[in-house]
mmCIF file with all atom_site columns, C-alpha atoms and ligand atoms in Angstrom:
data_model
loop_
_atom_site.group_PDB
_atom_site.id
_atom_site.type_symbol
_atom_site.label_atom_id
_atom_site.label_alt_id
_atom_site.label_comp_id
_atom_site.label_asym_id
_atom_site.label_entity_id
_atom_site.label_seq_id
_atom_site.pdbx_PDB_ins_code
_atom_site.Cartn_x
_atom_site.Cartn_y
_atom_site.Cartn_z
_atom_site.occupancy
_atom_site.B_iso_or_equiv
_atom_site.pdbx_formal_charge
_atom_site.auth_seq_id
_atom_site.auth_comp_id
_atom_site.auth_asym_id
_atom_site.auth_atom_id
_atom_site.pdbx_PDB_model_num
ATOM   1   C CA  . MET A 1 1   ? -7.093  -9.140  19.959  1.00 0.00 ? 1   MET A CA  1
ATOM   2   C CA  . ASN A 1 2   ? -9.104  -11.843 18.180  1.00 0.00 ? 2   ASN A CA  1
ATOM   3   C CA  . ALA A 1 3   ? -8.255  -13.360 14.781  1.00 0.00 ? 3   ALA A CA  1
ATOM   4   C CA  . THR A 1 4   ? -10.527 -10.983 12.839  1.00 0.00 ? 4   THR A CA  1
ATOM   5   C CA  . GLU A 1 5   ? -8.918  -7.956  14.476  1.00 0.00 ? 5   GLU A CA  1
ATOM   6   C CA  . ALA A 1 6   ? -5.421  -9.281  13.681  1.00 0.00 ? 6   ALA A CA  1
ATOM   7   C CA  . LEU A 1 7   ? -6.132  -9.670  9.949   1.00 0.00 ? 7   LEU A CA  1
ATOM   8   C CA  . ILE A 1 8   ? -4.463  -6.931  7.933   1.00 0.00 ? 8   ILE A CA  1
ATOM   9   C CA  . GLN A 1 9   ? -5.437  -6.272  4.318   1.00 0.00 ? 9   GLN A CA  1
ATOM   10  C CA  . GLU A 1 10  ? -3.085  -4.374  2.033   1.00 0.00 ? 10  GLU A CA  1
ATOM   11  C CA  . VAL A 1 11  ? -4.983  -1.701  0.120   1.00 0.00 ? 11  VAL A CA  1
ATOM   12  C CA  . ILE A 1 12  ? -4.531  1.659   -1.560  1.00 0.00 ? 12  ILE A CA  1
ATOM   13  C CA  . VAL A 1 13  ? -5.938  4.580   0.430   1.00 0.00 ? 13  VAL A CA  1
ATOM   14  C CA  . THR A 1 14  ? -6.949  7.716   -1.478  1.00 0.00 ? 14  THR A CA  1
ATOM   15  C CA  . THR A 1 15  ? -7.500  11.015  0.340   1.00 0.00 ? 15  THR A CA  1
ATOM   16  C CA  . ARG A 1 16  ? -8.123  14.621  -0.612  1.00 0.00 ? 16  ARG A CA  1
ATOM   17  C CA  . HIS A 1 17  ? -7.131  17.625  1.499   1.00 0.00 ? 17  HIS A CA  1
ATOM   18  C CA  . PRO A 1 18  ? -9.935  20.237  1.685   1.00 0.00 ? 18  PRO A CA  1
ATOM   19  C CA  . ALA A 1 19  ? -7.560  22.586  -0.181  1.00 0.00 ? 19  ALA A CA  1
ATOM   20  C CA  . GLY A 1 20  ? -7.598  20.108  -3.080  1.00 0.00 ? 20  GLY A CA  1
ATOM   21  C CA  . ARG A 1 21  ? -4.456  17.983  -2.794  1.00 0.00 ? 21  ARG A CA  1
ATOM   22  C CA  . VAL A 1 22  ? -5.143  14.313  -3.654  1.00 0.00 ? 22  VAL A CA  1
ATOM   23  C CA  . HIS A 1 23  ? -2.894  11.639  -2.178  1.00 0.00 ? 23  HIS A CA  1
ATOM   24  C CA  . ILE A 1 24  ? -2.540  7.918   -2.963  1.00 0.00 ? 24  ILE A CA  1
ATOM   25  C CA  . ALA A 1 25  ? -0.732  5.562   -0.554  1.00 0.00 ? 25  ALA A CA  1
ATOM   26  C CA  . PRO A 1 26  ? -0.513  1.837   0.200   1.00 0.00 ? 26  PRO A CA  1
ATOM   27  C CA  . MET A 1 27  ? -1.716  1.072   3.723   1.00 0.00 ? 27  MET A CA  1
ATOM   28  C CA  . GLY A 1 28  ? -2.571  -1.989  5.791   1.00 0.00 ? 28  GLY A CA  1
ATOM   29  C CA  . ILE A 1 29  ? -6.106  -1.803  7.181   1.00 0.00 ? 29  ILE A CA  1
ATOM   30  C CA  . ARG A 1 30  ? -7.821  -3.726  9.960   1.00 0.00 ? 30  ARG A CA  1
ATOM   31  C CA  . ARG A 1 31  ? -11.534 -4.314  10.519  1.00 0.00 ? 31  ARG A CA  1
ATOM   32  C CA  . HIS A 1 32  ? -13.141 -4.163  13.941  1.00 0.00 ? 32  HIS A CA  1
ATOM   33  C CA  . GLY A 1 33  ? -16.692 -5.202  13.172  1.00 0.00 ? 33  GLY A CA  1
ATOM   34  C CA  . GLU A 1 34  ? -18.025 -2.534  10.809  1.00 0.00 ? 34  GLU A CA  1
ATOM   35  C CA  . THR A 1 35  ? -15.182 -0.149  11.619  1.00 0.00 ? 35  THR A CA  1
ATOM   36  C CA  . ILE A 1 36  ? -12.113 0.104   9.370   1.00 0.00 ? 36  ILE A CA  1
ATOM   37  C CA  . VAL A 1 37  ? -8.891  1.141   11.123  1.00 0.00 ? 37  VAL A CA  1
ATOM   38  C CA  . ILE A 1 38  ? -6.136  2.986   9.230   1.00 0.00 ? 38  ILE A CA  1
ATOM   39  C CA  . ALA A 1 39  ? -2.865  3.462   11.138  1.00 0.00 ? 39  ALA A CA  1
ATOM   40  C CA  . PRO A 1 40  ? -0.350  5.783   9.420   1.00 0.00 ? 40  PRO A CA  1
ATOM   41  C CA  . PHE A 1 41  ? 3.090   6.375   10.891  1.00 0.00 ? 41  PHE A CA  1
ATOM   42  C CA  . ARG A 1 42  ? 3.828   10.079  11.457  1.00 0.00 ? 42  ARG A CA  1
ATOM   43  C CA  . PRO A 1 43  ? 4.566   12.096  9.379   1.00 0.00 ? 43  PRO A CA  1
ATOM   44  C CA  . SER A 1 44  ? 1.968   11.090  6.800   1.00 0.00 ? 44  SER A CA  1
ATOM   45  C CA  . VAL A 1 45  ? 0.100   12.961  4.083   1.00 0.00 ? 45  VAL A CA  1
ATOM   46  C CA  . THR A 1 46  ? -2.652  10.331  4.361   1.00 0.00 ? 46  THR A CA  1
ATOM   47  C CA  . LEU A 1 47  ? -2.988  11.192  8.062   1.00 0.00 ? 47  LEU A CA  1
ATOM   48  C CA  . ASP A 1 48  ? -3.026  14.949  7.420   1.00 0.00 ? 48  ASP A CA  1
ATOM   49  C CA  . ASN A 1 49  ? -5.579  14.682  4.604   1.00 0.00 ? 49  ASN A CA  1
ATOM   50  C CA  . LEU A 1 50  ? -7.835  12.272  6.473   1.00 0.00 ? 50  LEU A CA  1
ATOM   51  C CA  . VAL A 1 51  ? -7.892  14.389  9.630   1.00 0.00 ? 51  VAL A CA  1
ATOM   52  C CA  . ALA A 1 52  ? -8.456  17.602  7.676   1.00 0.00 ? 52  ALA A CA  1
ATOM   53  C CA  . SER A 1 53  ? -11.189 16.228  5.382   1.00 0.00 ? 53  SER A CA  1
ATOM   54  C CA  . GLY A 1 54  ? -12.750 13.548  7.603   1.00 0.00 ? 54  GLY A CA  1
ATOM   55  C CA  . CYS A 1 55  ? -12.910 11.003  4.791   1.00 0.00 ? 55  CYS A CA  1
ATOM   56  C CA  . ALA A 1 56  ? -10.950 8.534   2.668   1.00 0.00 ? 56  ALA A CA  1
ATOM   57  C CA  . VAL A 1 57  ? -11.448 5.771   0.130   1.00 0.00 ? 57  VAL A CA  1
ATOM   58  C CA  . VAL A 1 58  ? -10.083 2.235   0.512   1.00 0.00 ? 58  VAL A CA  1
ATOM   59  C CA  . ASN A 1 59  ? -9.273  0.764   -2.923  1.00 0.00 ? 59  ASN A CA  1
ATOM   60  C CA  . TYR A 1 60  ? -8.971  -2.994  -3.461  1.00 0.00 ? 60  TYR A CA  1
ATOM   61  C CA  . THR A 1 61  ? -6.756  -3.636  -6.466  1.00 0.00 ? 61  THR A CA  1
ATOM   62  C CA  . ASP A 1 62  ? -4.738  -6.518  -7.902  1.00 0.00 ? 62  ASP A CA  1
ATOM   63  C CA  . ASP A 1 63  ? -2.692  -4.080  -10.020 1.00 0.00 ? 63  ASP A CA  1
ATOM   64  C CA  . VAL A 1 64  ? 0.481   -4.205  -7.953  1.00 0.00 ? 64  VAL A CA  1
ATOM   65  C CA  . ARG A 1 65  ? 2.015   -1.444  -10.068 1.00 0.00 ? 65  ARG A CA  1
ATOM   66  C CA  . VAL A 1 66  ? 0.045   0.988   -7.882  1.00 0.00 ? 66  VAL A CA  1
ATOM   67  C CA  . PHE A 1 67  ? 1.747   -0.340  -4.715  1.00 0.00 ? 67  PHE A CA  1
ATOM   68  C CA  . ALA A 1 68  ? 5.192   -0.274  -6.336  1.00 0.00 ? 68  ALA A CA  1
ATOM   69  C CA  . GLY A 1 69  ? 4.509   3.012   -8.099  1.00 0.00 ? 69  GLY A CA  1
ATOM   70  C CA  . CYS A 1 70  ? 3.567   4.897   -4.934  1.00 0.00 ? 70  CYS A CA  1
ATOM   71  C CA  . LEU A 1 71  ? 6.888   3.882   -3.376  1.00 0.00 ? 71  LEU A CA  1
ATOM   72  C CA  . THR A 1 72  ? 8.940   4.866   -6.428  1.00 0.00 ? 72  THR A CA  1
ATOM   73  C CA  . GLY A 1 73  ? 7.523   8.282   -7.299  1.00 0.00 ? 73  GLY A CA  1
ATOM   74  C CA  . ARG A 1 74  ? 4.757   7.089   -9.661  1.00 0.00 ? 74  ARG A CA  1
ATOM   75  C CA  . ARG A 1 75  ? 1.603   8.356   -7.962  1.00 0.00 ? 75  ARG A CA  1
ATOM   76  C CA  . ASP A 1 76  ? -0.254  9.560   -11.064 1.00 0.00 ? 76  ASP A CA  1
ATOM   77  C CA  . TRP A 1 77  ? -2.863  6.769   -11.311 1.00 0.00 ? 77  TRP A CA  1
ATOM   78  C CA  . PRO A 1 78  ? -6.247  7.412   -12.969 1.00 0.00 ? 78  PRO A CA  1
ATOM   79  C CA  . LEU A 1 79  ? -8.905  8.548   -10.494 1.00 0.00 ? 79  LEU A CA  1
ATOM   80  C CA  . ALA A 1 80  ? -12.705 8.614   -10.525 1.00 0.00 ? 80  ALA A CA  1
ATOM   81  C CA  . ALA A 1 81  ? -15.211 10.484  -8.362  1.00 0.00 ? 81  ALA A CA  1
ATOM   82  C CA  . ALA A 1 82  ? -16.472 8.593   -5.318  1.00 0.00 ? 82  ALA A CA  1
ATOM   83  C CA  . ALA A 1 83  ? -20.222 8.358   -4.668  1.00 0.00 ? 83  ALA A CA  1
ATOM   84  C CA  . ARG A 1 84  ? -20.498 9.750   -1.131  1.00 0.00 ? 84  ARG A CA  1
ATOM   85  C CA  . VAL A 1 85  ? -17.218 11.412  -0.101  1.00 0.00 ? 85  VAL A CA  1
ATOM   86  C CA  . PRO A 1 86  ? -15.046 14.168  -1.647  1.00 0.00 ? 86  PRO A CA  1
ATOM   87  C CA  . ALA A 1 87  ? -11.944 11.941  -1.759  1.00 0.00 ? 87  ALA A CA  1
ATOM   88  C CA  . PRO A 1 88  ? -11.585 10.201  -5.151  1.00 0.00 ? 88  PRO A CA  1
ATOM   89  C CA  . ARG A 1 89  ? -11.256 6.475   -5.764  1.00 0.00 ? 89  ARG A CA  1
ATOM   90  C CA  . LEU A 1 90  ? -8.849  4.759   -8.138  1.00 0.00 ? 90  LEU A CA  1
ATOM   91  C CA  . ALA A 1 91  ? -10.547 4.380   -11.529 1.00 0.00 ? 91  ALA A CA  1
ATOM   92  C CA  . GLU A 1 92  ? -9.316  0.794   -12.079 1.00 0.00 ? 92  GLU A CA  1
ATOM   93  C CA  . VAL A 1 93  ? -10.242 -1.210  -8.996  1.00 0.00 ? 93  VAL A CA  1
ATOM   94  C CA  . LEU A 1 94  ? -11.879 -4.494  -8.145  1.00 0.00 ? 94  LEU A CA  1
ATOM   95  C CA  . ALA A 1 95  ? -13.911 -2.775  -5.434  1.00 0.00 ? 95  ALA A CA  1
ATOM   96  C CA  . HIS A 1 96  ? -13.793 0.224   -3.130  1.00 0.00 ? 96  HIS A CA  1
ATOM   97  C CA  . THR A 1 97  ? -15.138 1.383   0.229   1.00 0.00 ? 97  THR A CA  1
ATOM   98  C CA  . GLU A 1 98  ? -15.810 5.026   1.049   1.00 0.00 ? 98  GLU A CA  1
ATOM   99  C CA  . LEU A 1 99  ? -15.074 6.042   4.639   1.00 0.00 ? 99  LEU A CA  1
ATOM   100 C CA  . GLU A 1 100 ? -15.920 8.800   7.074   1.00 0.00 ? 100 GLU A CA  1
ATOM   101 C CA  . LEU A 1 101 ? -13.577 9.400   10.017  1.00 0.00 ? 101 LEU A CA  1
ATOM   102 C CA  . GLU A 1 102 ? -15.342 8.663   13.306  1.00 0.00 ? 102 GLU A CA  1
ATOM   103 C CA  . GLN A 1 103 ? -12.644 8.690   15.962  1.00 0.00 ? 103 GLN A CA  1
ATOM   104 C CA  . ILE A 1 104 ? -8.917  9.310   16.329  1.00 0.00 ? 104 ILE A CA  1
ATOM   105 C CA  . GLU A 1 105 ? -6.881  7.300   18.828  1.00 0.00 ? 105 GLU A CA  1
ATOM   106 C CA  . ASP A 1 106 ? -3.938  9.667   18.902  1.00 0.00 ? 106 ASP A CA  1
ATOM   107 C CA  . ASP A 1 107 ? -0.366  8.509   19.277  1.00 0.00 ? 107 ASP A CA  1
ATOM   108 C CA  . PRO A 1 108 ? 2.968   10.301  18.764  1.00 0.00 ? 108 PRO A CA  1
ATOM   109 C CA  . VAL A 1 109 ? 4.222   7.507   16.485  1.00 0.00 ? 109 VAL A CA  1
ATOM   110 C CA  . ARG A 1 110 ? 1.208   5.811   14.879  1.00 0.00 ? 110 ARG A CA  1
ATOM   111 C CA  . PRO A 1 111 ? -2.299  7.198   15.480  1.00 0.00 ? 111 PRO A CA  1
ATOM   112 C CA  . ARG A 1 112 ? -5.255  4.932   14.739  1.00 0.00 ? 112 ARG A CA  1
ATOM   113 C CA  . LEU A 1 113 ? -8.020  6.393   12.588  1.00 0.00 ? 113 LEU A CA  1
ATOM   114 C CA  . LEU A 1 114 ? -11.343 4.638   13.164  1.00 0.00 ? 114 LEU A CA  1
ATOM   115 C CA  . CYS A 1 115 ? -13.524 5.016   10.082  1.00 0.00 ? 115 CYS A CA  1
ATOM   116 C CA  . ARG A 1 116 ? -17.121 4.145   9.221   1.00 0.00 ? 116 ARG A CA  1
ATOM   117 C CA  . PRO A 1 117 ? -17.959 2.764   5.754   1.00 0.00 ? 117 PRO A CA  1
ATOM   118 C CA  . VAL A 1 118 ? -20.638 4.913   4.079   1.00 0.00 ? 118 VAL A CA  1
ATOM   119 C CA  . PHE A 1 119 ? -20.593 3.375   0.583   1.00 0.00 ? 119 PHE A CA  1
ATOM   120 C CA  . GLU A 1 120 ? -19.149 0.269   -1.054  1.00 0.00 ? 120 GLU A CA  1
ATOM   121 C CA  . ALA A 1 121 ? -19.128 -0.940  -4.669  1.00 0.00 ? 121 ALA A CA  1
ATOM   122 C CA  . THR A 1 122 ? -17.711 -3.875  -6.617  1.00 0.00 ? 122 THR A CA  1
ATOM   123 C CA  . HIS A 1 123 ? -16.475 -3.148  -10.125 1.00 0.00 ? 123 HIS A CA  1
ATOM   124 C CA  . ARG A 1 124 ? -14.738 -6.317  -11.337 1.00 0.00 ? 124 ARG A CA  1
ATOM   125 C CA  . PRO A 1 125 ? -14.477 -9.929  -10.153 1.00 0.00 ? 125 PRO A CA  1
ATOM   126 C CA  . PHE A 1 126 ? -11.523 -11.235 -8.151  1.00 0.00 ? 126 PHE A CA  1
ATOM   127 C CA  . GLN A 1 127 ? -9.427  -13.332 -10.541 1.00 0.00 ? 127 GLN A CA  1
ATOM   128 C CA  . GLY A 1 128 ? -7.623  -15.598 -8.077  1.00 0.00 ? 128 GLY A CA  1
ATOM   129 C CA  . PHE A 1 129 ? -4.366  -15.430 -6.132  1.00 0.00 ? 129 PHE A CA  1
ATOM   130 C CA  . ASN A 1 130 ? -1.107  -14.803 -7.969  1.00 0.00 ? 130 ASN A CA  1
ATOM   131 C CA  . ARG A 1 131 ? 2.221   -15.478 -6.278  1.00 0.00 ? 131 ARG A CA  1
ATOM   132 C CA  . ALA A 1 132 ? 4.044   -12.717 -8.163  1.00 0.00 ? 132 ALA A CA  1
ATOM   133 C CA  . GLN A 1 133 ? 1.518   -10.163 -6.926  1.00 0.00 ? 133 GLN A CA  1
ATOM   134 C CA  . ALA A 1 134 ? 2.145   -11.301 -3.353  1.00 0.00 ? 134 ALA A CA  1
ATOM   135 C CA  . ALA A 1 135 ? 5.907   -11.107 -3.974  1.00 0.00 ? 135 ALA A CA  1
ATOM   136 C CA  . VAL A 1 136 ? 5.627   -7.525  -5.247  1.00 0.00 ? 136 VAL A CA  1
ATOM   137 C CA  . VAL A 1 137 ? 3.613   -6.493  -2.180  1.00 0.00 ? 137 VAL A CA  1
ATOM   138 C CA  . GLU A 1 138 ? 6.276   -8.070  0.056   1.00 0.00 ? 138 GLU A CA  1
ATOM   139 C CA  . LEU A 1 139 ? 9.076   -6.310  -1.830  1.00 0.00 ? 139 LEU A CA  1
ATOM   140 C CA  . ALA A 1 140 ? 7.138   -3.022  -1.605  1.00 0.00 ? 140 ALA A CA  1
ATOM   141 C CA  . ILE A 1 141 ? 7.030   -3.397  2.164   1.00 0.00 ? 141 ILE A CA  1
ATOM   142 C CA  . LEU A 1 142 ? 10.770  -4.119  2.241   1.00 0.00 ? 142 LEU A CA  1
ATOM   143 C CA  . VAL A 1 143 ? 11.397  -1.022  0.114   1.00 0.00 ? 143 VAL A CA  1
ATOM   144 C CA  . SER A 1 144 ? 9.287   1.124   2.474   1.00 0.00 ? 144 SER A CA  1
ATOM   145 C CA  . ARG A 1 145 ? 11.671  -0.019  5.282   1.00 0.00 ? 145 ARG A CA  1
ATOM   146 C CA  . LEU A 1 146 ? 14.993  -0.016  3.399   1.00 0.00 ? 146 LEU A CA  1
ATOM   147 C CA  . ASP A 1 147 ? 16.545  2.429   5.865   1.00 0.00 ? 147 ASP A CA  1
ATOM   148 C CA  . ARG A 1 148 ? 15.660  0.258   8.877   1.00 0.00 ? 148 ARG A CA  1
ATOM   149 C CA  . LEU A 1 149 ? 16.325  -3.341  7.737   1.00 0.00 ? 149 LEU A CA  1
ATOM   150 C CA  . PRO A 1 150 ? 19.714  -5.120  7.699   1.00 0.00 ? 150 PRO A CA  1
ATOM   151 C CA  . ALA A 1 151 ? 21.208  -5.634  4.232   1.00 0.00 ? 151 ALA A CA  1
ATOM   152 C CA  . GLY A 1 152 ? 21.447  -9.400  4.685   1.00 0.00 ? 152 GLY A CA  1
ATOM   153 C CA  . LYS A 1 153 ? 17.773  -9.774  5.494   1.00 0.00 ? 153 LYS A CA  1
ATOM   154 C CA  . ILE A 1 154 ? 16.737  -7.716  2.442   1.00 0.00 ? 154 ILE A CA  1
ATOM   155 C CA  . ALA A 1 155 ? 19.036  -9.747  0.162   1.00 0.00 ? 155 ALA A CA  1
ATOM   156 C CA  . ALA A 1 156 ? 17.756  -13.093 1.458   1.00 0.00 ? 156 ALA A CA  1
ATOM   157 C CA  . GLU A 1 157 ? 14.107  -12.082 1.123   1.00 0.00 ? 157 GLU A CA  1
ATOM   158 C CA  . ILE A 1 158 ? 14.607  -10.768 -2.414  1.00 0.00 ? 158 ILE A CA  1
ATOM   159 C CA  . ASP A 1 159 ? 16.234  -14.059 -3.430  1.00 0.00 ? 159 ASP A CA  1
ATOM   160 C CA  . TYR A 1 160 ? 13.172  -15.938 -2.194  1.00 0.00 ? 160 TYR A CA  1
ATOM   161 C CA  . LEU A 1 161 ? 10.558  -13.540 -3.620  1.00 0.00 ? 161 LEU A CA  1
ATOM   162 C CA  . ARG A 1 162 ? 12.238  -13.580 -7.039  1.00 0.00 ? 162 ARG A CA  1
ATOM   163 C CA  . ILE A 1 163 ? 11.247  -17.242 -7.500  1.00 0.00 ? 163 ILE A CA  1
ATOM   164 C CA  . ALA A 1 164 ? 7.542   -16.310 -7.657  1.00 0.00 ? 164 ALA A CA  1
ATOM   165 C CA  . ILE A 1 165 ? 8.283   -13.475 -10.082 1.00 0.00 ? 165 ILE A CA  1
ATOM   166 C CA  . GLU A 1 166 ? 10.210  -15.757 -12.433 1.00 0.00 ? 166 GLU A CA  1
ATOM   167 C CA  . LYS A 1 167 ? 7.544   -18.452 -12.337 1.00 0.00 ? 167 LYS A CA  1
ATOM   168 C CA  . THR A 1 168 ? 4.252   -16.533 -12.282 1.00 0.00 ? 168 THR A CA  1
ATOM   169 C CA  . ALA A 1 169 ? 4.583   -12.811 -13.173 1.00 0.00 ? 169 ALA A CA  1
ATOM   170 C CA  . GLY A 1 170 ? 2.703   -11.113 -15.999 1.00 0.00 ? 170 GLY A CA  1
ATOM   171 C CA  . PRO A 1 171 ? 3.760   -7.754  -17.485 1.00 0.00 ? 171 PRO A CA  1
ATOM   172 C CA  . ARG A 1 172 ? 2.223   -5.657  -14.679 1.00 0.00 ? 172 ARG A CA  1
ATOM   173 C CA  . GLU A 1 173 ? 3.928   -7.667  -11.947 1.00 0.00 ? 173 GLU A CA  1
ATOM   174 C CA  . GLN A 1 174 ? 7.260   -7.638  -13.802 1.00 0.00 ? 174 GLN A CA  1
ATOM   175 C CA  . ALA A 1 175 ? 7.121   -3.848  -14.258 1.00 0.00 ? 175 ALA A CA  1
ATOM   176 C CA  . ALA A 1 176 ? 6.276   -3.314  -10.583 1.00 0.00 ? 176 ALA A CA  1
ATOM   177 C CA  . TRP A 1 177 ? 9.113   -5.632  -9.496  1.00 0.00 ? 177 TRP A CA  1
ATOM   178 C CA  . ASN A 1 178 ? 11.592  -3.788  -11.744 1.00 0.00 ? 178 ASN A CA  1
ATOM   179 C CA  . TRP A 1 179 ? 10.627  -0.370  -10.329 1.00 0.00 ? 179 TRP A CA  1
ATOM   180 C CA  . LEU A 1 180 ? 11.165  -1.618  -6.778  1.00 0.00 ? 180 LEU A CA  1
ATOM   181 C CA  . MET A 1 181 ? 14.476  -3.313  -7.625  1.00 0.00 ? 181 MET A CA  1
ATOM   182 C CA  . GLU A 1 182 ? 15.729  -0.051  -9.180  1.00 0.00 ? 182 GLU A CA  1
ATOM   183 C CA  . ARG A 1 183 ? 15.011  1.598   -5.819  1.00 0.00 ? 183 ARG A CA  1
ATOM   184 C CA  . VAL A 1 184 ? 16.853  -1.171  -3.943  1.00 0.00 ? 184 VAL A CA  1
ATOM   185 C CA  . ALA A 1 185 ? 19.851  -0.813  -6.268  1.00 0.00 ? 185 ALA A CA  1
ATOM   186 C CA  . GLY A 1 186 ? 19.801  2.990   -5.926  1.00 0.00 ? 186 GLY A CA  1
ATOM   187 C CA  . VAL A 1 187 ? 20.040  2.797   -2.156  1.00 0.00 ? 187 VAL A CA  1
ATOM   188 C CA  . ARG A 1 188 ? 22.920  0.328   -2.447  1.00 0.00 ? 188 ARG A CA  1
ATOM   189 C CA  . VAL A 1 189 ? 24.847  2.683   -4.714  1.00 0.00 ? 189 VAL A CA  1
ATOM   190 C CA  . ARG A 1 190 ? 24.395  5.608   -2.294  1.00 0.00 ? 190 ARG A CA  1
ATOM   191 C CA  . ASP A 1 191 ? 25.261  3.599   0.825   1.00 0.00 ? 191 ASP A CA  1
ATOM   192 C CA  . PRO A 1 192 ? 26.881  0.189   0.301   1.00 0.00 ? 192 PRO A CA  1
ATOM   193 C CA  . ASN A 1 193 ? 26.352  -0.704  3.974   1.00 0.00 ? 193 ASN A CA  1
ATOM   194 C CA  . SER A 1 194 ? 22.572  -0.258  4.085   1.00 0.00 ? 194 SER A CA  1
ATOM   195 C CA  . ALA A 1 195 ? 21.239  -2.434  1.280   1.00 0.00 ? 195 ALA A CA  1
ATOM   196 C CA  . PRO A 1 196 ? 21.600  -5.914  -0.193  1.00 0.00 ? 196 PRO A CA  1
ATOM   197 C CA  . SER A 1 197 ? 24.825  -7.314  -1.596  1.00 0.00 ? 197 SER A CA  1
ATOM   198 C CA  . SER A 1 198 ? 25.359  -6.734  -5.305  1.00 0.00 ? 198 SER A CA  1
ATOM   199 C CA  . ALA A 1 199 ? 25.172  -10.477 -5.952  1.00 0.00 ? 199 ALA A CA  1
ATOM   200 C CA  . SER A 1 200 ? 21.643  -10.592 -4.616  1.00 0.00 ? 200 SER A CA  1
ATOM   201 C CA  . ALA A 1 201 ? 20.302  -7.313  -5.981  1.00 0.00 ? 201 ALA A CA  1
ATOM   202 C CA  . ASP A 1 202 ? 21.570  -7.646  -9.543  1.00 0.00 ? 202 ASP A CA  1
ATOM   203 C CA  . ARG A 1 203 ? 20.752  -11.196 -10.482 1.00 0.00 ? 203 ARG A CA  1
HETATM 204 C C1  . FMN B 2 .   ? 1.675   -3.044  1.374   1.00 0.00 ? 1   FMN B C1  1
HETATM 205 C C2  . FMN B 2 .   ? 2.057   -1.800  2.141   1.00 0.00 ? 1   FMN B C2  1
HETATM 206 C C3  . FMN B 2 .   ? 1.397   -1.500  3.333   1.00 0.00 ? 1   FMN B C3  1
HETATM 207 C C4  . FMN B 2 .   ? 1.723   -0.355  4.058   1.00 0.00 ? 1   FMN B C4  1
HETATM 208 N N1  . FMN B 2 .   ? 1.049   -0.066  5.211   1.00 0.00 ? 1   FMN B N1  1
HETATM 209 C C5  . FMN B 2 .   ? 1.339   1.077   5.885   1.00 0.00 ? 1   FMN B C5  1
HETATM 210 C C6  . FMN B 2 .   ? 0.620   1.411   7.070   1.00 0.00 ? 1   FMN B C6  1
HETATM 211 O O1  . FMN B 2 .   ? -0.277  0.694   7.524   1.00 0.00 ? 1   FMN B O1  1
HETATM 212 N N2  . FMN B 2 .   ? 0.957   2.570   7.698   1.00 0.00 ? 1   FMN B N2  1
HETATM 213 C C7  . FMN B 2 .   ? 1.936   3.407   7.205   1.00 0.00 ? 1   FMN B C7  1
HETATM 214 O O2  . FMN B 2 .   ? 2.195   4.453   7.793   1.00 0.00 ? 1   FMN B O2  1
HETATM 215 N N3  . FMN B 2 .   ? 2.640   3.096   6.094   1.00 0.00 ? 1   FMN B N3  1
HETATM 216 C C8  . FMN B 2 .   ? 2.356   1.962   5.428   1.00 0.00 ? 1   FMN B C8  1
HETATM 217 N N4  . FMN B 2 .   ? 3.064   1.649   4.294   1.00 0.00 ? 1   FMN B N4  1
HETATM 218 C C9  . FMN B 2 .   ? 4.109   2.575   3.806   1.00 0.00 ? 1   FMN B C9  1
HETATM 219 C C10 . FMN B 2 .   ? 3.435   3.781   3.181   1.00 0.00 ? 1   FMN B C10 1
HETATM 220 O O3  . FMN B 2 .   ? 2.653   3.453   2.057   1.00 0.00 ? 1   FMN B O3  1
HETATM 221 C C11 . FMN B 2 .   ? 4.435   4.836   2.759   1.00 0.00 ? 1   FMN B C11 1
HETATM 222 O O4  . FMN B 2 .   ? 5.397   5.047   3.741   1.00 0.00 ? 1   FMN B O4  1
HETATM 223 C C12 . FMN B 2 .   ? 3.692   6.099   2.514   1.00 0.00 ? 1   FMN B C12 1
HETATM 224 O O5  . FMN B 2 .   ? 4.550   7.029   1.969   1.00 0.00 ? 1   FMN B O5  1
HETATM 225 C C13 . FMN B 2 .   ? 2.982   6.595   3.766   1.00 0.00 ? 1   FMN B C13 1
HETATM 226 O O6  . FMN B 2 .   ? 3.083   7.956   3.962   1.00 0.00 ? 1   FMN B O6  1
HETATM 227 P P1  . FMN B 2 .   ? 2.087   9.006   3.298   1.00 0.00 ? 1   FMN B P1  1
HETATM 228 O O7  . FMN B 2 .   ? 0.726   8.869   3.924   1.00 0.00 ? 1   FMN B O7  1
HETATM 229 O O8  . FMN B 2 .   ? 2.747   10.318  3.606   1.00 0.00 ? 1   FMN B O8  1
HETATM 230 O O9  . FMN B 2 .   ? 2.092   8.699   1.832   1.00 0.00 ? 1   FMN B O9  1
HETATM 231 C C14 . FMN B 2 .   ? 2.748   0.500   3.577   1.00 0.00 ? 1   FMN B C14 1
HETATM 232 C C15 . FMN B 2 .   ? 3.420   0.186   2.376   1.00 0.00 ? 1   FMN B C15 1
HETATM 233 C C16 . FMN B 2 .   ? 3.084   -0.961  1.677   1.00 0.00 ? 1   FMN B C16 1
HETATM 234 C C17 . FMN B 2 .   ? 3.810   -1.265  0.406   1.00 0.00 ? 1   FMN B C17 1
#
């Protein structure tokens, strides 16, 4: 694997099942030349929709509330019609790429969906990196693995990520962080052995 193939970009993937169901999910994508690779862990609505419809949209957004929202039951983000595929795009995005499924590398755990871009558009300029946005994305990934990670590791990482939130967050980043921390605290209440210590999660 060369450096380009190793690069993972965190995006929002939108899909629509042929029966009509729209789904929004954060995913890490890789590029192999022109091809975009999406690799959902089974079971996955994104996987089901993409295989059934043969298309998806990759949305590039700096609104980290969408990442946090999808993991905390807030999936109702405004959508807009895509130009070339039946799956919708997010209405508020910096840019998006419309994809058609070309090949499936099947796997019982994590199939790889090789997709061909058929349309791309830029809607707003990139505004620069923000540390709080990166911290929210990292916390979102931790939250998506809460059942598999040791409590001590989650607590230590939250303590570090919180520094960027306190120093650089705006209202969107703060809201996204709060939603994710509510989820972390909820897991701790249900099972005190599987989530961070109260000292770390509540501060
Ligand atoms: C930044 C980020 C990247 C993610 N990347 C992936 C991924 O590449 N594959 C995956 O299966 N889940 C990934 N997840 C977790 C999924 O978004 C989440 O589990 C989701 O519910 C996937 O299942 P779904 O297709 O049924 O919605 C990611 C989560 C975050 C926050």
